[in-house]
């Protein structure tokens, strides 16, 4: 029987780093962000629905989605984010279910919105939450993405807090220290899975 681990965490907390480490350990990881990109590729029904809802100005000259422009809108306007999620959510869920059906004995579902979207949460057996302190999260986001302080704050504010995620967590991975410290925590969790 497949054991599905839901991996989540706030933006710039280090969830992607943990995912990469799990892949190095040969644990299959299904990346919801990658699936989210696939469902809005040129020619997809998802992209057509976004164009219908938001307008052609959100497409680039080559017909692909202008992610940066749409991102600025939806992270500044909660109603626009709800509208976008209503379009992409069902498409992403269907593809995730398809990929999970083909998984091995242990698989990780890497999803930023794992807990915000009840249908994602229902797919997993355990929830692992990657955290970092709010100041560190803000600093990483500004450095990594070149956002202004306000843009970074808006992105963080649009998501659940670590405390809210913690309510659902079966395990918390603290990524405020060194990589080695983070990886040690993951190794302990993996060892625990193997003994279940």
mmCIF file of C-alpha atoms in Angstrom:
data_model
loop_
_atom_site.group_PDB
_atom_site.id
_atom_site.type_symbol
_atom_site.label_atom_id
_atom_site.label_comp_id
_atom_site.label_asym_id
_atom_site.label_seq_id
_atom_site.Cartn_x
_atom_site.Cartn_y
_atom_site.Cartn_z
ATOM 1 C CA UNK A 1 0.000 0.000 0.000
ATOM 2 C CA UNK A 2 1.260 3.472 -0.886
ATOM 3 C CA UNK A 3 2.141 5.868 1.945
ATOM 4 C CA UNK A 4 1.600 9.461 0.768
ATOM 5 C CA UNK A 5 3.464 12.211 2.614
ATOM 6 C CA UNK A 6 2.212 15.747 2.114
ATOM 7 C CA UNK A 7 5.119 18.212 2.206
ATOM 8 C CA UNK A 8 4.238 21.865 2.662
ATOM 9 C CA UNK A 9 5.502 25.124 4.079
ATOM 10 C CA UNK A 10 5.383 28.848 3.530
ATOM 11 C CA UNK A 11 7.063 30.583 0.630
ATOM 12 C CA UNK A 12 10.872 30.745 1.071
ATOM 13 C CA UNK A 13 10.848 28.317 4.030
ATOM 14 C CA UNK A 14 12.906 25.698 2.183
ATOM 15 C CA UNK A 15 10.275 23.199 1.045
ATOM 16 C CA UNK A 16 11.968 22.866 -2.369
ATOM 17 C CA UNK A 17 15.303 22.128 -0.716
ATOM 18 C CA UNK A 18 13.683 19.333 1.312
ATOM 19 C CA UNK A 19 12.010 17.974 -1.843
ATOM 20 C CA UNK A 20 15.337 17.882 -3.642
ATOM 21 C CA UNK A 21 16.929 16.030 -0.720
ATOM 22 C CA UNK A 22 14.103 13.460 -0.787
ATOM 23 C CA UNK A 23 14.687 12.928 -4.525
ATOM 24 C CA UNK A 24 18.386 12.351 -3.797
ATOM 25 C CA UNK A 25 17.239 9.661 -1.334
ATOM 26 C CA UNK A 26 15.278 8.133 -4.250
ATOM 27 C CA UNK A 27 11.888 8.985 -2.749
ATOM 28 C CA UNK A 28 9.449 9.899 -5.559
ATOM 29 C CA UNK A 29 8.231 13.502 -5.271
ATOM 30 C CA UNK A 30 5.204 14.847 -7.113
ATOM 31 C CA UNK A 31 5.551 18.617 -7.366
ATOM 32 C CA UNK A 32 2.174 20.401 -7.336
ATOM 33 C CA UNK A 33 3.829 23.597 -8.657
ATOM 34 C CA UNK A 34 5.075 21.699 -11.705
ATOM 35 C CA UNK A 35 1.616 20.209 -12.230
ATOM 36 C CA UNK A 36 0.147 23.725 -11.861
ATOM 37 C CA UNK A 37 2.406 24.884 -14.710
ATOM 38 C CA UNK A 38 1.444 21.917 -16.876
ATOM 39 C CA UNK A 39 -2.305 22.598 -16.602
ATOM 40 C CA UNK A 40 -1.869 26.155 -17.984
ATOM 41 C CA UNK A 41 0.529 25.395 -20.845
ATOM 42 C CA UNK A 42 -0.306 26.882 -24.264
ATOM 43 C CA UNK A 43 -3.250 25.069 -25.811
ATOM 44 C CA UNK A 44 -4.567 23.844 -22.440
ATOM 45 C CA UNK A 45 -8.096 24.340 -21.187
ATOM 46 C CA UNK A 46 -6.623 25.948 -18.065
ATOM 47 C CA UNK A 47 -4.915 28.706 -20.045
ATOM 48 C CA UNK A 48 -8.084 29.352 -22.049
ATOM 49 C CA UNK A 49 -10.104 29.688 -18.827
ATOM 50 C CA UNK A 50 -7.553 32.137 -17.382
ATOM 51 C CA UNK A 51 -7.708 34.211 -20.555
ATOM 52 C CA UNK A 52 -11.523 34.232 -20.379
ATOM 53 C CA UNK A 53 -11.507 35.235 -16.685
ATOM 54 C CA UNK A 54 -8.659 37.777 -16.624
ATOM 55 C CA UNK A 55 -8.169 38.917 -20.224
ATOM 56 C CA UNK A 56 -5.709 38.407 -23.068
ATOM 57 C CA UNK A 57 -3.298 40.940 -21.533
ATOM 58 C CA UNK A 58 -2.184 38.137 -19.175
ATOM 59 C CA UNK A 59 -0.728 36.164 -22.097
ATOM 60 C CA UNK A 60 2.728 36.717 -23.576
ATOM 61 C CA UNK A 61 3.326 37.207 -27.299
ATOM 62 C CA UNK A 62 4.092 33.475 -27.705
ATOM 63 C CA UNK A 63 0.680 32.571 -26.230
ATOM 64 C CA UNK A 64 2.007 31.405 -22.848
ATOM 65 C CA UNK A 65 0.869 32.727 -19.495
ATOM 66 C CA UNK A 66 2.453 35.948 -18.218
ATOM 67 C CA UNK A 67 3.054 34.532 -14.738
ATOM 68 C CA UNK A 68 4.732 37.623 -13.372
ATOM 69 C CA UNK A 69 1.893 39.953 -14.367
ATOM 70 C CA UNK A 70 -0.821 37.580 -13.148
ATOM 71 C CA UNK A 71 1.138 36.966 -9.937
ATOM 72 C CA UNK A 72 1.265 40.690 -9.158
ATOM 73 C CA UNK A 73 -2.513 40.895 -9.565
ATOM 74 C CA UNK A 74 -3.548 37.834 -7.595
ATOM 75 C CA UNK A 75 -1.185 38.382 -4.667
ATOM 76 C CA UNK A 76 -2.408 41.977 -4.298
ATOM 77 C CA UNK A 77 -6.121 41.137 -4.751
ATOM 78 C CA UNK A 78 -7.536 38.236 -2.689
ATOM 79 C CA UNK A 79 -10.654 37.959 -4.891
ATOM 80 C CA UNK A 80 -8.493 37.552 -8.007
ATOM 81 C CA UNK A 81 -6.494 34.808 -6.248
ATOM 82 C CA UNK A 82 -9.754 32.997 -5.414
ATOM 83 C CA UNK A 83 -10.845 33.259 -9.054
ATOM 84 C CA UNK A 84 -7.519 31.860 -10.286
ATOM 85 C CA UNK A 85 -7.594 28.995 -7.771
ATOM 86 C CA UNK A 86 -11.170 28.132 -8.818
ATOM 87 C CA UNK A 87 -9.886 27.653 -12.377
ATOM 88 C CA UNK A 88 -6.655 25.817 -11.727
ATOM 89 C CA UNK A 89 -7.608 23.860 -8.580
ATOM 90 C CA UNK A 90 -9.777 21.155 -10.183
ATOM 91 C CA UNK A 91 -7.327 20.692 -13.070
ATOM 92 C CA UNK A 92 -4.367 20.305 -10.715
ATOM 93 C CA UNK A 93 -6.266 17.902 -8.450
ATOM 94 C CA UNK A 94 -7.179 15.598 -11.336
ATOM 95 C CA UNK A 95 -3.553 15.428 -12.515
ATOM 96 C CA UNK A 96 -2.207 14.860 -8.977
ATOM 97 C CA UNK A 97 -4.608 11.965 -8.444
ATOM 98 C CA UNK A 98 -3.487 10.453 -11.732
ATOM 99 C CA UNK A 99 0.203 10.662 -10.772
ATOM 100 C CA UNK A 100 -0.380 9.351 -7.235
ATOM 101 C CA UNK A 101 -2.145 6.258 -8.626
ATOM 102 C CA UNK A 102 1.105 5.351 -10.400
ATOM 103 C CA UNK A 103 3.337 5.875 -7.319
ATOM 104 C CA UNK A 104 5.396 3.336 -5.386
ATOM 105 C CA UNK A 105 5.288 2.418 -1.695
ATOM 106 C CA UNK A 106 6.274 5.876 -0.389
ATOM 107 C CA UNK A 107 5.619 9.061 -2.337
ATOM 108 C CA UNK A 108 5.813 12.736 -1.389
ATOM 109 C CA UNK A 109 3.278 15.270 -2.581
ATOM 110 C CA UNK A 110 5.054 18.652 -2.497
ATOM 111 C CA UNK A 111 2.299 21.296 -2.361
ATOM 112 C CA UNK A 112 2.415 24.843 -1.009
ATOM 113 C CA UNK A 113 -1.404 24.851 -0.757
ATOM 114 C CA UNK A 114 -1.667 21.368 0.737
ATOM 115 C CA UNK A 115 -3.570 22.616 3.783
ATOM 116 C CA UNK A 116 -5.395 25.561 2.215
ATOM 117 C CA UNK A 117 -7.022 23.220 -0.313
ATOM 118 C CA UNK A 118 -8.971 20.511 1.516
ATOM 119 C CA UNK A 119 -8.974 18.213 -1.520
ATOM 120 C CA UNK A 120 -5.140 18.138 -1.517
ATOM 121 C CA UNK A 121 -4.996 17.502 2.217
ATOM 122 C CA UNK A 122 -7.350 14.529 1.821
ATOM 123 C CA UNK A 123 -4.887 12.855 -0.582
ATOM 124 C CA UNK A 124 -2.148 12.377 2.040
ATOM 125 C CA UNK A 125 -1.537 10.078 5.010
ATOM 126 C CA UNK A 126 0.880 12.403 6.848
ATOM 127 C CA UNK A 127 1.690 16.119 6.727
ATOM 128 C CA UNK A 128 5.277 17.363 7.018
ATOM 129 C CA UNK A 129 5.587 21.136 7.420
ATOM 130 C CA UNK A 130 8.844 22.964 6.631
ATOM 131 C CA UNK A 131 9.254 26.142 8.680
ATOM 132 C CA UNK A 132 11.650 29.043 9.075
ATOM 133 C CA UNK A 133 11.294 32.130 11.236
ATOM 134 C CA UNK A 134 9.230 34.955 9.667
ATOM 135 C CA UNK A 135 12.212 37.333 9.471
ATOM 136 C CA UNK A 136 14.329 34.681 7.750
ATOM 137 C CA UNK A 137 11.472 33.838 5.393
ATOM 138 C CA UNK A 138 11.121 37.519 4.416
ATOM 139 C CA UNK A 139 14.885 37.939 3.972
ATOM 140 C CA UNK A 140 15.122 34.815 1.763
ATOM 141 C CA UNK A 141 12.180 35.883 -0.386
ATOM 142 C CA UNK A 142 13.595 39.368 -1.003
ATOM 143 C CA UNK A 143 17.029 37.915 -1.815
ATOM 144 C CA UNK A 144 15.830 35.014 -3.938
ATOM 145 C CA UNK A 145 13.125 36.766 -5.967
ATOM 146 C CA UNK A 146 14.250 40.397 -5.864
ATOM 147 C CA UNK A 147 10.909 41.467 -4.393
ATOM 148 C CA UNK A 148 10.438 44.744 -2.592
ATOM 149 C CA UNK A 149 9.697 44.496 1.118
ATOM 150 C CA UNK A 150 5.982 45.138 0.433
ATOM 151 C CA UNK A 151 5.794 42.538 -2.376
ATOM 152 C CA UNK A 152 7.443 39.940 -0.134
ATOM 153 C CA UNK A 153 5.081 40.763 2.758
ATOM 154 C CA UNK A 154 2.058 40.437 0.418
ATOM 155 C CA UNK A 155 3.208 37.001 -0.769
ATOM 156 C CA UNK A 156 3.722 35.782 2.797
ATOM 157 C CA UNK A 157 0.437 37.318 4.013
ATOM 158 C CA UNK A 158 -1.507 35.491 1.269
ATOM 159 C CA UNK A 159 -0.584 32.138 2.835
ATOM 160 C CA UNK A 160 -1.294 30.346 6.106
ATOM 161 C CA UNK A 161 1.063 31.083 8.988
ATOM 162 C CA UNK A 162 3.438 28.461 10.394
ATOM 163 C CA UNK A 163 1.233 28.287 13.492
ATOM 164 C CA UNK A 164 -1.846 27.538 11.366
ATOM 165 C CA UNK A 165 0.030 24.853 9.434
ATOM 166 C CA UNK A 166 1.334 23.400 12.687
ATOM 167 C CA UNK A 167 -2.199 22.407 13.707
ATOM 168 C CA UNK A 168 -2.242 19.882 10.830
ATOM 169 C CA UNK A 169 1.400 18.788 11.025
ATOM 170 C CA UNK A 170 2.405 15.226 11.806
ATOM 171 C CA UNK A 171 5.997 16.497 11.673
ATOM 172 C CA UNK A 172 7.647 19.928 11.594
ATOM 173 C CA UNK A 173 10.996 20.362 9.823
ATOM 174 C CA UNK A 174 12.782 23.466 11.133
ATOM 175 C CA UNK A 175 14.824 24.929 8.278
ATOM 176 C CA UNK A 176 16.196 27.947 10.124
ATOM 177 C CA UNK A 177 19.580 26.324 10.734
ATOM 178 C CA UNK A 178 22.122 24.657 8.441
ATOM 179 C CA UNK A 179 21.256 22.347 5.560
ATOM 180 C CA UNK A 180 22.806 19.469 7.468
ATOM 181 C CA UNK A 181 20.525 20.124 10.446
ATOM 182 C CA UNK A 182 17.505 20.141 8.129
ATOM 183 C CA UNK A 183 18.587 16.966 6.348
ATOM 184 C CA UNK A 184 19.120 15.199 9.696
ATOM 185 C CA UNK A 185 15.488 15.937 10.621
ATOM 186 C CA UNK A 186 14.332 14.490 7.275
ATOM 187 C CA UNK A 187 16.489 11.372 7.782
ATOM 188 C CA UNK A 188 14.873 10.788 11.190
ATOM 189 C CA UNK A 189 11.385 11.101 9.657
ATOM 190 C CA UNK A 190 12.268 8.714 6.820
ATOM 191 C CA UNK A 191 13.665 6.171 9.303
ATOM 192 C CA UNK A 192 10.387 6.394 11.206
ATOM 193 C CA UNK A 193 8.418 5.684 8.016
ATOM 194 C CA UNK A 194 10.442 2.550 7.326
ATOM 195 C CA UNK A 195 9.671 1.137 10.759
ATOM 196 C CA UNK A 196 5.892 1.652 10.490
#
